[in-house]
Amino acid sequence: ETGVTQTPRHLVMGMTNKKSLKCEQHLGHNAMYWYKQSAKKPLELMFVYNFKEQTENNSVPSRFSPECPNSSHLFLHLHTLQPEDSALYLCASSQVSGGTGELFFGEGSRLTVL
Amino acid sequence: AQSVTQLGSHVSVSEGALVLLRCNYSSSVPPYLFWYVQYPNQGLQLLLKYTSAATLVKGINGFEAEFKKSETSFHLTKPSAHMSDAAEYFCAVRESKTSYDKVIFGPGTSLSVIP
């Protein structure tokens, strides 16, 4: 595996379900990100982890709970979501300091909340 | 705070015609600038980046962009559009924090290529 991989690619869940999105990066980067992409809206940065420490929480509702057990893995735990949370959730990684800081993205997890 | 604007949420060109996607940024420091492309149901892929080494930057798939400090612009061009160029294009600027890099994205421009 190379790059950034996200699973599952597609997820349908009810508002009372609990599910998780998984992201793994194979690039040796030290920062990982969750972005939300909704139709006709700009990309929204949700969370940033740098060296496993959360360095940004962009006013995300508590029904989204991130977890970063190590610098290669990032999870987004989902609980009691709303239909408006339906979106493409993108994971990205980058090398902080010493580089140009560009993000490398996974292919996304398409979430539908019924 | 840094920001990015992209003029035109949707651009249509004929196959073989010039592609021009506009991007303007605001930044209080010399920026790192990026163009990303997103094909349907996929993540974002880096097309090219400006890192102050050269003002004209060449990227993948025949795209290039020119950094113009006086105009705070970083427009993306391709001399001859191909059907496979139809996608969403995002301009982005890097905002350096003390402990991580925050990348600010523009709203995106959807490119259609007409046969």
PDB file of C-alpha atoms in Angstrom:
ATOM      1  CA  GLU A   1       0.000   0.000   0.000  1.00  0.00           C
ATOM      2  CA  THR A   2       1.198   3.463  -0.813  1.00  0.00           C
ATOM      3  CA  GLY A   3      -0.107   6.952  -0.111  1.00  0.00           C
ATOM      4  CA  VAL A   4      -3.166   7.546   2.021  1.00  0.00           C
ATOM      5  CA  THR A   5      -5.891   4.921   2.253  1.00  0.00           C
ATOM      6  CA  GLN A   6      -9.357   5.409   3.667  1.00  0.00           C
ATOM      7  CA  THR A   7     -11.943   2.820   4.647  1.00  0.00           C
ATOM      8  CA  PRO A   8     -14.756   2.358   4.099  1.00  0.00           C
ATOM      9  CA  ARG A   9     -15.201   4.154   0.783  1.00  0.00           C
ATOM     10  CA  HIS A  10     -18.957   4.278   1.272  1.00  0.00           C
ATOM     11  CA  LEU A  11     -20.998   4.211   4.471  1.00  0.00           C
ATOM     12  CA  VAL A  12     -24.723   4.472   5.082  1.00  0.00           C
ATOM     13  CA  MET A  13     -25.867   4.856   8.639  1.00  0.00           C
ATOM     14  CA  GLY A  14     -28.922   5.769  10.637  1.00  0.00           C
ATOM     15  CA  MET A  15     -28.961   8.662  13.039  1.00  0.00           C
ATOM     16  CA  THR A  16     -28.649   6.379  16.056  1.00  0.00           C
ATOM     17  CA  ASN A  17     -25.782   4.270  14.756  1.00  0.00           C
ATOM     18  CA  LYS A  18     -22.149   4.372  15.808  1.00  0.00           C
ATOM     19  CA  LYS A  19     -19.559   3.900  13.111  1.00  0.00           C
ATOM     20  CA  SER A  20     -15.951   4.806  12.456  1.00  0.00           C
ATOM     21  CA  LEU A  21     -13.925   5.992   9.493  1.00  0.00           C
ATOM     22  CA  LYS A  22     -10.340   4.862   9.224  1.00  0.00           C
ATOM     23  CA  CYS A  23      -7.355   6.492   7.570  1.00  0.00           C
ATOM     24  CA  GLU A  24      -3.830   5.165   7.192  1.00  0.00           C
ATOM     25  CA  GLN A  25      -0.865   6.929   5.652  1.00  0.00           C
ATOM     26  CA  HIS A  26       2.192   5.149   4.316  1.00  0.00           C
ATOM     27  CA  LEU A  27       4.245   8.272   3.597  1.00  0.00           C
ATOM     28  CA  GLY A  28       6.073   8.691   6.888  1.00  0.00           C
ATOM     29  CA  HIS A  29       4.353  12.025   7.512  1.00  0.00           C
ATOM     30  CA  ASN A  30       3.919  13.510  10.961  1.00  0.00           C
ATOM     31  CA  ALA A  31       0.605  15.364  10.564  1.00  0.00           C
ATOM     32  CA  MET A  32      -2.853  14.084   9.659  1.00  0.00           C
ATOM     33  CA  TYR A  33      -6.090  15.896   8.894  1.00  0.00           C
ATOM     34  CA  TRP A  34      -9.821  15.330   8.520  1.00  0.00           C
ATOM     35  CA  TYR A  35     -11.695  17.473   6.016  1.00  0.00           C
ATOM     36  CA  LYS A  36     -15.421  17.524   5.267  1.00  0.00           C
ATOM     37  CA  GLN A  37     -16.565  18.161   1.703  1.00  0.00           C
ATOM     38  CA  SER A  38     -20.249  18.894   1.241  1.00  0.00           C
ATOM     39  CA  ALA A  39     -21.973  19.647  -2.035  1.00  0.00           C
ATOM     40  CA  LYS A  40     -21.571  23.272  -3.116  1.00  0.00           C
ATOM     41  CA  LYS A  41     -19.499  24.171  -0.035  1.00  0.00           C
ATOM     42  CA  PRO A  42     -15.763  24.778   0.364  1.00  0.00           C
ATOM     43  CA  LEU A  43     -13.610  22.148   1.959  1.00  0.00           C
ATOM     44  CA  GLU A  44     -13.950  22.374   5.729  1.00  0.00           C
ATOM     45  CA  LEU A  45     -11.002  21.529   7.944  1.00  0.00           C
ATOM     46  CA  MET A  46     -12.277  19.521  10.905  1.00  0.00           C
ATOM     47  CA  PHE A  47      -9.282  18.254  12.861  1.00  0.00           C
ATOM     48  CA  VAL A  48      -5.511  18.373  12.724  1.00  0.00           C
ATOM     49  CA  TYR A  49      -3.131  15.997  14.476  1.00  0.00           C
ATOM     50  CA  ASN A  50       0.554  16.768  14.652  1.00  0.00           C
ATOM     51  CA  PHE A  51       2.777  14.038  16.087  1.00  0.00           C
ATOM     52  CA  LYS A  52      -0.396  12.356  17.423  1.00  0.00           C
ATOM     53  CA  GLU A  53      -1.442  15.487  19.316  1.00  0.00           C
ATOM     54  CA  GLN A  54      -4.607  17.269  18.300  1.00  0.00           C
ATOM     55  CA  THR A  55      -3.623  20.786  17.339  1.00  0.00           C
ATOM     56  CA  GLU A  56      -6.866  22.009  15.847  1.00  0.00           C
ATOM     57  CA  ASN A  57     -10.527  21.344  16.368  1.00  0.00           C
ATOM     58  CA  ASN A  58     -12.402  23.617  14.035  1.00  0.00           C
ATOM     59  CA  SER A  59     -15.597  23.944  16.122  1.00  0.00           C
ATOM     60  CA  VAL A  60     -16.715  20.484  15.125  1.00  0.00           C
ATOM     61  CA  PRO A  61     -19.790  19.065  16.918  1.00  0.00           C
ATOM     62  CA  SER A  62     -19.053  16.473  19.558  1.00  0.00           C
ATOM     63  CA  ARG A  63     -20.874  13.786  17.569  1.00  0.00           C
ATOM     64  CA  PHE A  64     -17.610  13.615  15.605  1.00  0.00           C
ATOM     65  CA  SER A  65     -14.795  12.214  17.717  1.00  0.00           C
ATOM     66  CA  PRO A  66     -11.297  11.870  16.262  1.00  0.00           C
ATOM     67  CA  GLU A  67      -8.625   9.465  17.427  1.00  0.00           C
ATOM     68  CA  CYS A  68      -4.971   9.336  16.428  1.00  0.00           C
ATOM     69  CA  PRO A  69      -3.227   6.363  18.077  1.00  0.00           C
ATOM     70  CA  ASN A  70       0.009   6.929  16.150  1.00  0.00           C
ATOM     71  CA  SER A  71       1.303   9.137  13.369  1.00  0.00           C
ATOM     72  CA  SER A  72       0.199   6.669  10.673  1.00  0.00           C
ATOM     73  CA  HIS A  73      -3.410   6.093  11.697  1.00  0.00           C
ATOM     74  CA  LEU A  74      -6.362   8.409  12.126  1.00  0.00           C
ATOM     75  CA  PHE A  75      -9.951   7.561  12.969  1.00  0.00           C
ATOM     76  CA  LEU A  76     -13.164   9.533  12.959  1.00  0.00           C
ATOM     77  CA  HIS A  77     -15.769   8.062  15.275  1.00  0.00           C
ATOM     78  CA  LEU A  78     -19.340   8.920  14.362  1.00  0.00           C
ATOM     79  CA  HIS A  79     -22.264   8.911  16.791  1.00  0.00           C
ATOM     80  CA  THR A  80     -25.874  10.149  16.508  1.00  0.00           C
ATOM     81  CA  LEU A  81     -25.238  12.001  13.287  1.00  0.00           C
ATOM     82  CA  GLN A  82     -27.698  14.225  11.469  1.00  0.00           C
ATOM     83  CA  PRO A  83     -28.712  14.049   7.794  1.00  0.00           C
ATOM     84  CA  GLU A  84     -26.771  17.275   7.163  1.00  0.00           C
ATOM     85  CA  ASP A  85     -23.611  15.388   8.110  1.00  0.00           C
ATOM     86  CA  SER A  86     -23.870  13.463   4.854  1.00  0.00           C
ATOM     87  CA  ALA A  87     -20.735  14.368   2.915  1.00  0.00           C
ATOM     88  CA  LEU A  88     -17.419  13.151   1.596  1.00  0.00           C
ATOM     89  CA  TYR A  89     -14.909  12.910   4.431  1.00  0.00           C
ATOM     90  CA  LEU A  90     -11.343  13.296   3.301  1.00  0.00           C
ATOM     91  CA  CYS A  91      -8.253  12.331   5.216  1.00  0.00           C
ATOM     92  CA  ALA A  92      -4.903  13.912   4.403  1.00  0.00           C
ATOM     93  CA  SER A  93      -1.352  13.841   5.669  1.00  0.00           C
ATOM     94  CA  SER A  94       1.659  16.108   5.389  1.00  0.00           C
ATOM     95  CA  GLN A  95       5.212  16.511   6.570  1.00  0.00           C
ATOM     96  CA  VAL A  96       5.366  19.455   8.917  1.00  0.00           C
ATOM     97  CA  SER A  97       8.604  21.444   8.998  1.00  0.00           C
ATOM     98  CA  GLY A  98      11.386  20.861   6.543  1.00  0.00           C
ATOM     99  CA  GLY A  99       9.050  20.581   3.573  1.00  0.00           C
ATOM    100  CA  THR A 100       6.612  22.589   1.525  1.00  0.00           C
ATOM    101  CA  GLY A 101       3.667  21.296   3.531  1.00  0.00           C
ATOM    102  CA  GLU A 102       1.453  20.061   0.734  1.00  0.00           C
ATOM    103  CA  LEU A 103      -1.298  17.692   1.680  1.00  0.00           C
ATOM    104  CA  PHE A 104      -1.653  14.179   0.365  1.00  0.00           C
ATOM    105  CA  PHE A 105      -5.244  13.038   0.297  1.00  0.00           C
ATOM    106  CA  GLY A 106      -6.988   9.720   0.480  1.00  0.00           C
ATOM    107  CA  GLU A 107      -9.882   8.943  -1.846  1.00  0.00           C
ATOM    108  CA  GLY A 108     -12.448   9.802   0.784  1.00  0.00           C
ATOM    109  CA  SER A 109     -15.290   8.084   2.605  1.00  0.00           C
ATOM    110  CA  ARG A 110     -18.721   8.937   1.254  1.00  0.00           C
ATOM    111  CA  LEU A 111     -21.096   9.090   4.238  1.00  0.00           C
ATOM    112  CA  THR A 112     -24.864   9.058   3.938  1.00  0.00           C
ATOM    113  CA  VAL A 113     -26.931   9.608   7.085  1.00  0.00           C
ATOM    114  CA  LEU A 114     -30.541   8.500   6.833  1.00  0.00           C
TER     115      LEU A 114
ATOM    116  CA  ALA B   1      -5.582  35.563   7.990  1.00  0.00           C
ATOM    117  CA  GLN B   2      -4.853  34.027   4.639  1.00  0.00           C
ATOM    118  CA  SER B   3      -7.614  33.377   2.125  1.00  0.00           C
ATOM    119  CA  VAL B   4      -8.137  32.180  -1.415  1.00  0.00           C
ATOM    120  CA  THR B   5     -10.675  33.220  -4.018  1.00  0.00           C
ATOM    121  CA  GLN B   6     -11.373  31.510  -7.308  1.00  0.00           C
ATOM    122  CA  LEU B   7     -13.181  33.514  -9.940  1.00  0.00           C
ATOM    123  CA  GLY B   8     -15.813  31.420 -11.636  1.00  0.00           C
ATOM    124  CA  SER B   9     -17.345  28.394  -9.964  1.00  0.00           C
ATOM    125  CA  HIS B  10     -17.771  26.789 -13.362  1.00  0.00           C
ATOM    126  CA  VAL B  11     -15.713  27.087 -16.542  1.00  0.00           C
ATOM    127  CA  SER B  12     -16.461  25.462 -19.902  1.00  0.00           C
ATOM    128  CA  VAL B  13     -13.944  25.166 -22.710  1.00  0.00           C
ATOM    129  CA  SER B  14     -13.868  23.346 -26.014  1.00  0.00           C
ATOM    130  CA  GLU B  15     -11.530  20.438 -26.474  1.00  0.00           C
ATOM    131  CA  GLY B  16      -8.199  21.810 -27.701  1.00  0.00           C
ATOM    132  CA  ALA B  17      -8.847  25.307 -26.365  1.00  0.00           C
ATOM    133  CA  LEU B  18      -6.862  27.157 -23.721  1.00  0.00           C
ATOM    134  CA  VAL B  19      -7.750  26.463 -20.112  1.00  0.00           C
ATOM    135  CA  LEU B  20      -7.483  29.380 -17.676  1.00  0.00           C
ATOM    136  CA  LEU B  21      -8.594  28.985 -14.068  1.00  0.00           C
ATOM    137  CA  ARG B  22      -8.169  32.016 -11.857  1.00  0.00           C
ATOM    138  CA  CYS B  23      -6.923  32.135  -8.298  1.00  0.00           C
ATOM    139  CA  ASN B  24      -6.192  35.104  -6.055  1.00  0.00           C
ATOM    140  CA  TYR B  25      -4.874  34.872  -2.546  1.00  0.00           C
ATOM    141  CA  SER B  26      -4.260  37.076   0.446  1.00  0.00           C
ATOM    142  CA  SER B  27      -1.257  36.478   2.629  1.00  0.00           C
ATOM    143  CA  SER B  28       0.832  38.601   4.942  1.00  0.00           C
ATOM    144  CA  VAL B  29       3.946  36.550   4.249  1.00  0.00           C
ATOM    145  CA  PRO B  30       5.414  34.993   1.098  1.00  0.00           C
ATOM    146  CA  PRO B  31       3.031  32.130   0.480  1.00  0.00           C
ATOM    147  CA  TYR B  32       3.261  28.544  -0.536  1.00  0.00           C
ATOM    148  CA  LEU B  33       0.539  28.036  -3.139  1.00  0.00           C
ATOM    149  CA  PHE B  34      -0.969  24.897  -4.569  1.00  0.00           C
ATOM    150  CA  TRP B  35      -3.370  23.684  -7.213  1.00  0.00           C
ATOM    151  CA  TYR B  36      -5.230  20.442  -6.626  1.00  0.00           C
ATOM    152  CA  VAL B  37      -7.527  18.489  -8.945  1.00  0.00           C
ATOM    153  CA  GLN B  38     -10.417  16.290  -7.882  1.00  0.00           C
ATOM    154  CA  TYR B  39     -12.072  13.783 -10.177  1.00  0.00           C
ATOM    155  CA  PRO B  40     -15.570  12.518  -9.312  1.00  0.00           C
ATOM    156  CA  ASN B  41     -15.724  10.402  -6.165  1.00  0.00           C
ATOM    157  CA  GLN B  42     -12.016  10.723  -5.552  1.00  0.00           C
ATOM    158  CA  GLY B  43      -9.740  12.648  -3.237  1.00  0.00           C
ATOM    159  CA  LEU B  44      -7.666  15.671  -4.162  1.00  0.00           C
ATOM    160  CA  GLN B  45      -4.471  15.211  -6.149  1.00  0.00           C
ATOM    161  CA  LEU B  46      -1.672  17.768  -6.209  1.00  0.00           C
ATOM    162  CA  LEU B  47      -1.247  19.329  -9.666  1.00  0.00           C
ATOM    163  CA  LEU B  48       1.564  21.738  -8.865  1.00  0.00           C
ATOM    164  CA  LYS B  49       2.986  23.951  -6.150  1.00  0.00           C
ATOM    165  CA  TYR B  50       4.734  27.308  -5.815  1.00  0.00           C
ATOM    166  CA  THR B  51       7.485  27.448  -3.241  1.00  0.00           C
ATOM    167  CA  SER B  52       9.313  30.652  -4.284  1.00  0.00           C
ATOM    168  CA  ALA B  53      11.923  28.847  -6.394  1.00  0.00           C
ATOM    169  CA  ALA B  54      10.438  30.001  -9.718  1.00  0.00           C
ATOM    170  CA  THR B  55       7.426  32.111 -10.591  1.00  0.00           C
ATOM    171  CA  LEU B  56       6.335  29.840 -13.453  1.00  0.00           C
ATOM    172  CA  VAL B  57       5.553  26.403 -12.138  1.00  0.00           C
ATOM    173  CA  LYS B  58       4.972  23.343 -14.259  1.00  0.00           C
ATOM    174  CA  GLY B  59       2.809  20.521 -13.025  1.00  0.00           C
ATOM    175  CA  ILE B  60       1.381  17.236 -14.119  1.00  0.00           C
ATOM    176  CA  ASN B  61      -0.889  16.657 -17.126  1.00  0.00           C
ATOM    177  CA  GLY B  62       0.470  19.705 -18.989  1.00  0.00           C
ATOM    178  CA  PHE B  63      -0.758  22.284 -16.487  1.00  0.00           C
ATOM    179  CA  GLU B  64       1.263  25.262 -15.335  1.00  0.00           C
ATOM    180  CA  ALA B  65       0.694  28.268 -13.099  1.00  0.00           C
ATOM    181  CA  GLU B  66       2.359  31.624 -12.752  1.00  0.00           C
ATOM    182  CA  PHE B  67       2.859  33.377  -9.445  1.00  0.00           C
ATOM    183  CA  LYS B  68       2.390  37.153  -9.728  1.00  0.00           C
ATOM    184  CA  LYS B  69       3.101  38.875  -6.462  1.00  0.00           C
ATOM    185  CA  SER B  70       1.927  42.307  -7.653  1.00  0.00           C
ATOM    186  CA  GLU B  71      -1.456  40.861  -8.557  1.00  0.00           C
ATOM    187  CA  THR B  72      -1.557  38.312  -5.691  1.00  0.00           C
ATOM    188  CA  SER B  73      -2.549  35.767  -8.300  1.00  0.00           C
ATOM    189  CA  PHE B  74      -1.689  32.186  -9.121  1.00  0.00           C
ATOM    190  CA  HIS B  75      -3.721  31.364 -12.225  1.00  0.00           C
ATOM    191  CA  LEU B  76      -3.694  27.854 -13.672  1.00  0.00           C
ATOM    192  CA  THR B  77      -3.371  27.332 -17.427  1.00  0.00           C
ATOM    193  CA  LYS B  78      -3.132  24.570 -19.981  1.00  0.00           C
ATOM    194  CA  PRO B  79      -2.606  25.340 -23.673  1.00  0.00           C
ATOM    195  CA  SER B  80      -4.950  22.665 -25.016  1.00  0.00           C
ATOM    196  CA  ALA B  81      -7.810  21.124 -23.076  1.00  0.00           C
ATOM    197  CA  HIS B  82      -8.429  17.412 -23.164  1.00  0.00           C
ATOM    198  CA  MET B  83     -11.638  15.620 -22.287  1.00  0.00           C
ATOM    199  CA  SER B  84      -9.871  13.983 -19.364  1.00  0.00           C
ATOM    200  CA  ASP B  85      -9.258  17.427 -17.801  1.00  0.00           C
ATOM    201  CA  ALA B  86     -12.911  17.699 -16.789  1.00  0.00           C
ATOM    202  CA  ALA B  87     -12.790  17.851 -12.989  1.00  0.00           C
ATOM    203  CA  GLU B  88     -12.941  20.167  -9.976  1.00  0.00           C
ATOM    204  CA  TYR B  89      -9.893  22.348  -9.407  1.00  0.00           C
ATOM    205  CA  PHE B  90      -8.904  23.860  -6.081  1.00  0.00           C
ATOM    206  CA  CYS B  91      -6.387  26.580  -5.387  1.00  0.00           C
ATOM    207  CA  ALA B  92      -4.871  26.582  -1.907  1.00  0.00           C
ATOM    208  CA  VAL B  93      -2.463  28.581   0.253  1.00  0.00           C
ATOM    209  CA  ARG B  94      -0.411  27.301   3.153  1.00  0.00           C
ATOM    210  CA  GLU B  95      -0.634  29.114   6.432  1.00  0.00           C
ATOM    211  CA  SER B  96       2.236  28.193   8.703  1.00  0.00           C
ATOM    212  CA  LYS B  97       1.471  27.770  12.354  1.00  0.00           C
ATOM    213  CA  THR B  98       3.971  27.121  15.094  1.00  0.00           C
ATOM    214  CA  SER B  99       3.317  23.408  15.211  1.00  0.00           C
ATOM    215  CA  TYR B 100       1.562  22.480  11.997  1.00  0.00           C
ATOM    216  CA  ASP B 101       0.695  23.706   8.533  1.00  0.00           C
ATOM    217  CA  LYS B 102      -2.849  24.761   7.791  1.00  0.00           C
ATOM    218  CA  VAL B 103      -3.833  24.695   4.139  1.00  0.00           C
ATOM    219  CA  ILE B 104      -6.654  27.051   3.159  1.00  0.00           C
ATOM    220  CA  PHE B 105      -8.629  26.001   0.104  1.00  0.00           C
ATOM    221  CA  GLY B 106     -10.555  28.117  -2.357  1.00  0.00           C
ATOM    222  CA  PRO B 107     -14.151  27.199  -3.174  1.00  0.00           C
ATOM    223  CA  GLY B 108     -13.149  25.319  -6.318  1.00  0.00           C
ATOM    224  CA  THR B 109     -13.808  25.682 -10.041  1.00  0.00           C
ATOM    225  CA  SER B 110     -15.572  22.966 -11.991  1.00  0.00           C
ATOM    226  CA  LEU B 111     -14.067  22.558 -15.456  1.00  0.00           C
ATOM    227  CA  SER B 112     -16.145  21.122 -18.284  1.00  0.00           C
ATOM    228  CA  VAL B 113     -14.582  20.219 -21.624  1.00  0.00           C
ATOM    229  CA  ILE B 114     -16.882  20.255 -24.630  1.00  0.00           C
ATOM    230  CA  PRO B 115     -16.078  17.872 -27.478  1.00  0.00           C
TER     231      PRO B 115
END
